PDB file of C-alpha atoms in Angstrom:
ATOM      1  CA  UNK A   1     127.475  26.673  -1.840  1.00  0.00           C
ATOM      2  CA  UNK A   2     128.480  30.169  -0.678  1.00  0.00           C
ATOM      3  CA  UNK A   3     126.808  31.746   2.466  1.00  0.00           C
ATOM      4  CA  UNK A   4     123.758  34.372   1.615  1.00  0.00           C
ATOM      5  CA  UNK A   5     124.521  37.225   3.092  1.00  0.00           C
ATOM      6  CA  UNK A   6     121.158  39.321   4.764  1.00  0.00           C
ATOM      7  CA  UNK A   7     121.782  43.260   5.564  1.00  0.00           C
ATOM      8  CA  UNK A   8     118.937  44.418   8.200  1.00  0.00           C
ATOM      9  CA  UNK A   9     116.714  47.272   7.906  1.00  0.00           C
ATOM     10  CA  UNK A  10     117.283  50.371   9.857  1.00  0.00           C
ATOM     11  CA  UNK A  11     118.050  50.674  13.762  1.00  0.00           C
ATOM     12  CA  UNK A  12     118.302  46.736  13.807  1.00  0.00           C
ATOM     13  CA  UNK A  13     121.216  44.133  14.697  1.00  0.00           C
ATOM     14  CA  UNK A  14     122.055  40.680  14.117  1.00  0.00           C
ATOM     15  CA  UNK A  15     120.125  39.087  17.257  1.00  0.00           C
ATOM     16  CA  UNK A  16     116.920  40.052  16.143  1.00  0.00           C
ATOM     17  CA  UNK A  17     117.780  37.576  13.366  1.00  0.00           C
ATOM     18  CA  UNK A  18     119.033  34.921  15.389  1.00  0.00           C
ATOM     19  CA  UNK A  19     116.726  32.386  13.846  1.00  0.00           C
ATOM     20  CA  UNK A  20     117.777  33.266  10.478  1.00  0.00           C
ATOM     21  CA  UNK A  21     121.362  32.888  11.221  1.00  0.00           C
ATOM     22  CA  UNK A  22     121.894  28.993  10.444  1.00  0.00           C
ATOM     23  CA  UNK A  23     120.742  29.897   6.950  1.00  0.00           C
ATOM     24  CA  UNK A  24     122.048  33.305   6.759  1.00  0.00           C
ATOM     25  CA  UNK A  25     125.369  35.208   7.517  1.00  0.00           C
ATOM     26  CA  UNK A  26     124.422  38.422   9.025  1.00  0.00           C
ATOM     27  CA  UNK A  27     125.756  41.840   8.613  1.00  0.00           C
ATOM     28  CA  UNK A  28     125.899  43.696  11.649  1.00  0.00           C
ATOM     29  CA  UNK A  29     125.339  47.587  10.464  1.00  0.00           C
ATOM     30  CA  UNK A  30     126.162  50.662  12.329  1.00  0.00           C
ATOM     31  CA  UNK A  31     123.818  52.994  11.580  1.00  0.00           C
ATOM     32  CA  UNK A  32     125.817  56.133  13.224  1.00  0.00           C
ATOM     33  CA  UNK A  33     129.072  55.781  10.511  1.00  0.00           C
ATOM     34  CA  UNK A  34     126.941  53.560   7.948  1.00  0.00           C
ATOM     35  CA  UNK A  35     129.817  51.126   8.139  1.00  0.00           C
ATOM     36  CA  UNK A  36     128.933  47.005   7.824  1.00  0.00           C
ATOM     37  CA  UNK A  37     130.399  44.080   9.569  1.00  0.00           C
ATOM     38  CA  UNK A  38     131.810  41.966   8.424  1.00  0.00           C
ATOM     39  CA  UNK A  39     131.946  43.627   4.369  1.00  0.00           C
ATOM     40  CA  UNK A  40     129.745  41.918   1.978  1.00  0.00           C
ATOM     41  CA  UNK A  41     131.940  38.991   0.254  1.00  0.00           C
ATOM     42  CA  UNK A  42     131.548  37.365  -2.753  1.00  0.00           C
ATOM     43  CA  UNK A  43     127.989  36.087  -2.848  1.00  0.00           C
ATOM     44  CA  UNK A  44     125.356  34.490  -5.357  1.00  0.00           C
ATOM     45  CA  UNK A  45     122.567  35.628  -2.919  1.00  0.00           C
ATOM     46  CA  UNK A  46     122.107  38.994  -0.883  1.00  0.00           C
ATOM     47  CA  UNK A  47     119.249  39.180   1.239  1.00  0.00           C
ATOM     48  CA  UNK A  48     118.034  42.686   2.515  1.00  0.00           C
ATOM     49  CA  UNK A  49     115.053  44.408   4.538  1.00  0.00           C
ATOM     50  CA  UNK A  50     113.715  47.473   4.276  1.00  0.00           C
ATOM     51  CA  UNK A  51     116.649  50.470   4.391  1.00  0.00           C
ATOM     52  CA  UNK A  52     119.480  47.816   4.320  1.00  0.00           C
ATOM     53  CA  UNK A  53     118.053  47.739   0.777  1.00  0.00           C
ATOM     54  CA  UNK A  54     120.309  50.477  -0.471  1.00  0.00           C
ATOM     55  CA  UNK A  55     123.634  48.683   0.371  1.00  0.00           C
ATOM     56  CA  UNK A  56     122.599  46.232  -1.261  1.00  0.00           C
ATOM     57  CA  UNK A  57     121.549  48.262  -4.001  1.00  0.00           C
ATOM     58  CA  UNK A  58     125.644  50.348  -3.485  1.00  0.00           C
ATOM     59  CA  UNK A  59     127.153  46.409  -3.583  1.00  0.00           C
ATOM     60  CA  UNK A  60     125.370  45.505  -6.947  1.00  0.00           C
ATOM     61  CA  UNK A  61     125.956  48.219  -8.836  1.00  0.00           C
ATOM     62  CA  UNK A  62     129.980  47.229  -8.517  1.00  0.00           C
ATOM     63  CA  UNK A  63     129.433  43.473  -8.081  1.00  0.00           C
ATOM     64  CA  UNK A  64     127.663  40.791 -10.348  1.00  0.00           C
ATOM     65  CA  UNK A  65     125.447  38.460  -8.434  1.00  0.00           C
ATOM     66  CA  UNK A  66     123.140  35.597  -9.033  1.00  0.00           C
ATOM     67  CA  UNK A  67     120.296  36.765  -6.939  1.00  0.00           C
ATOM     68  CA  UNK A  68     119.046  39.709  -5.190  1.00  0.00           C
ATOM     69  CA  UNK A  69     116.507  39.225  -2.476  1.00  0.00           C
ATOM     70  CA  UNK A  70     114.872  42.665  -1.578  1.00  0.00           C
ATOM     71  CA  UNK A  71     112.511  42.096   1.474  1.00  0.00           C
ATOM     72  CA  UNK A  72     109.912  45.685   2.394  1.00  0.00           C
ATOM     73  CA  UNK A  73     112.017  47.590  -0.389  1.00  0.00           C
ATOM     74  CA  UNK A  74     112.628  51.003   1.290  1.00  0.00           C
ATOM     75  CA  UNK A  75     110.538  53.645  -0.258  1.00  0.00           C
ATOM     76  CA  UNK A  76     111.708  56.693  -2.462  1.00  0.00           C
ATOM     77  CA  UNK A  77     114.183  54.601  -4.379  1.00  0.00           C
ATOM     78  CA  UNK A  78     113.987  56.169  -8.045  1.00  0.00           C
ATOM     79  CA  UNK A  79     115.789  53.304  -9.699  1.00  0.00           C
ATOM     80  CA  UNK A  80     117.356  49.696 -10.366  1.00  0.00           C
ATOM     81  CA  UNK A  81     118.722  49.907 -13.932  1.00  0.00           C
ATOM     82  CA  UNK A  82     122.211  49.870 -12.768  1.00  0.00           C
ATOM     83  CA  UNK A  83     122.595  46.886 -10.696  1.00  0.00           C
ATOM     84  CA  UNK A  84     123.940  43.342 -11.760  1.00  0.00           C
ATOM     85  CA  UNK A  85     122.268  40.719 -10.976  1.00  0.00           C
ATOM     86  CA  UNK A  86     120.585  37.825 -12.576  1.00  0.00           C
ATOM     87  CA  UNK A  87     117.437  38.123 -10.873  1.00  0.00           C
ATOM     88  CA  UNK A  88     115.397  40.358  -8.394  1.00  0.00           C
ATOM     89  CA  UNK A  89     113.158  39.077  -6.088  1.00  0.00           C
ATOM     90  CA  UNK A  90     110.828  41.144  -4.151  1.00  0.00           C
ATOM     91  CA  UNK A  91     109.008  40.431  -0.964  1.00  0.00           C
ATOM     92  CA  UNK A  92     106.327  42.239   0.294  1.00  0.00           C
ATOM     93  CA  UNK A  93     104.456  41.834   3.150  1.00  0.00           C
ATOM     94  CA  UNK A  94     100.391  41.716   2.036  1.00  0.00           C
ATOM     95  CA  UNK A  95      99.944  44.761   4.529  1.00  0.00           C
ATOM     96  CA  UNK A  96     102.395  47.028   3.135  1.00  0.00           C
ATOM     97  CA  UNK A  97     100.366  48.480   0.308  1.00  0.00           C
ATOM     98  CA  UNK A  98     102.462  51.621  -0.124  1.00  0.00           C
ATOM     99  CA  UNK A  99     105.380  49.299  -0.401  1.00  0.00           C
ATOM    100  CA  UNK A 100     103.893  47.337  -2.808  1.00  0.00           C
ATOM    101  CA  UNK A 101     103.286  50.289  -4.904  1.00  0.00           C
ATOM    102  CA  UNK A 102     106.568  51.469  -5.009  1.00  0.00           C
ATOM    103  CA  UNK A 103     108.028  47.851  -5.893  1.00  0.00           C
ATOM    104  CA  UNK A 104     105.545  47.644  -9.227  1.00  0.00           C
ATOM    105  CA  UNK A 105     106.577  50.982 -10.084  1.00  0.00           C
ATOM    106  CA  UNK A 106     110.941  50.688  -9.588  1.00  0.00           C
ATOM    107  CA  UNK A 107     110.608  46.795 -11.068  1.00  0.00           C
ATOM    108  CA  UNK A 108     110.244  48.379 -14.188  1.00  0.00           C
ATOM    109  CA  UNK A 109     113.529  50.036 -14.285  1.00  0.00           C
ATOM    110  CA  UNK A 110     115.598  46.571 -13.780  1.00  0.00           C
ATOM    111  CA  UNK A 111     116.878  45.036 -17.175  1.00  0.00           C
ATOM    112  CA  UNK A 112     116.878  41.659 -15.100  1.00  0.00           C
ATOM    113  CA  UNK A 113     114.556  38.842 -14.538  1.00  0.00           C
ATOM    114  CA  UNK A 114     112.302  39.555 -11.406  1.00  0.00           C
ATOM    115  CA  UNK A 115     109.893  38.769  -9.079  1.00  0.00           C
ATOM    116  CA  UNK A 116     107.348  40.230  -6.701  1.00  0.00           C
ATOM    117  CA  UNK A 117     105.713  37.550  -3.595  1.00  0.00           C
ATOM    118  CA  UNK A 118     103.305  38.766  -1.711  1.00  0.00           C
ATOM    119  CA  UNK A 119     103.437  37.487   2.268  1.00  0.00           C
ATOM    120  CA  UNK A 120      99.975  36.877   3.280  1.00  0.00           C
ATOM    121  CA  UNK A 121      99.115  38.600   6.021  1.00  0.00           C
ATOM    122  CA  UNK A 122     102.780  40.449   6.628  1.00  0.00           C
ATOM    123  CA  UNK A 123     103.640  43.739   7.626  1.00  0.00           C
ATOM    124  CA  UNK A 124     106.966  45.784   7.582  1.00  0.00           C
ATOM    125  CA  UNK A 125     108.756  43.092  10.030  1.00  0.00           C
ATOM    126  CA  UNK A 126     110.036  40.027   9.313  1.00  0.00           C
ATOM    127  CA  UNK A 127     108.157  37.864  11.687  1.00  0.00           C
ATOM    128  CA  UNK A 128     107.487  34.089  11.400  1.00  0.00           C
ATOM    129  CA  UNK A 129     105.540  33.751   8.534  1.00  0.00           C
ATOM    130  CA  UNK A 130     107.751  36.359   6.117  1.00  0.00           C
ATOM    131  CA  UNK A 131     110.542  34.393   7.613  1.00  0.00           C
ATOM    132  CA  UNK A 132     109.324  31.134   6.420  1.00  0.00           C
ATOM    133  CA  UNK A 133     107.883  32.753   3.201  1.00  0.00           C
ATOM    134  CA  UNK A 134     111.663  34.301   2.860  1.00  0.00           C
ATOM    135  CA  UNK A 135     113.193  30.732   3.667  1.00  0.00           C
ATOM    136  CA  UNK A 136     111.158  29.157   1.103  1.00  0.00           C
ATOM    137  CA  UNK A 137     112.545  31.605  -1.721  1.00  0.00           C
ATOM    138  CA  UNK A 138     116.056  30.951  -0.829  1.00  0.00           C
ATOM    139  CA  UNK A 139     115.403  27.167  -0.797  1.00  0.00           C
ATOM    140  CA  UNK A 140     113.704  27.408  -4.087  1.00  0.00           C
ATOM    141  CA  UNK A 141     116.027  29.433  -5.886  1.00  0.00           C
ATOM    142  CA  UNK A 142     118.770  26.990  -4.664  1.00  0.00           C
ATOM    143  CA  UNK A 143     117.135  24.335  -6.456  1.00  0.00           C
ATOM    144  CA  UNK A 144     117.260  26.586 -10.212  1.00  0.00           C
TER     145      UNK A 144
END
């Protein structure tokens, strides 16, 4: 099994997700340069939060992947139809109704199979409970 890869959202580094890290690899981002460390490998999985959504979205539209894990999709994005993957999945924290809004909308545009969960009670942080509710997508989607 390859490592998933997770990009953070905006302003944060790797040790604010040091409890993800035995499950995840990752990427350290420097927002100043946009530059990532280490470069996005070949994956099956990329996980991302919030504005680390859009490399995600740059790595996809040149790479083929299994599954794309889009966690408090930034907002404003216009479109998906050009990235490759097999699936979508979006997470959305149950507080973030103006994310959710935008995710219904943009889901549309994939020509992929996808998916919207809804964290109960979540906000736009990956705290505890998105973390497990994250954990338990990558575990099941290991098992297809």
């Amino acid at each position: 099994m390859r490592k998933i890869q997770f990009i953070p959202g905006l302003g944060e580094k790797p040790k604010e997700y040091k409890s993800l890290s035995k499950y995840l690899e990752i990427i350290d981002v420097d927002w100043n340069t946009g530059k990532i460390k280490p470069k996005i490998g070949k994956v099956d999985t990329l996980v991302t939060f919030s504005l680390g959504c859009i490399f995600a979205f740059d790595y996809t539209v040149k790479n083929k992947i299994k599954n794309l894990i889009l966690c408090s999709l930034t907002p404003g994005v216009e479109t998906l139809k050009d990235i490759k993957a097999d699936q979508v999945i979006f997470l959305v924290g149950e507080k973030e109704k103006w994310v959710l809004k935008d995710v219904v909308r943009v889901r549309k545009t994939l020509k992929c199979k996808s998916s919207i969960i809804v964290v109960p009670r979540a906000d736009h942080k990956i705290d505890k409970n998105y973390q497990n509710k994250l954990l338990e997508v990558i575990g099941g989607i290991g098992q297809g």
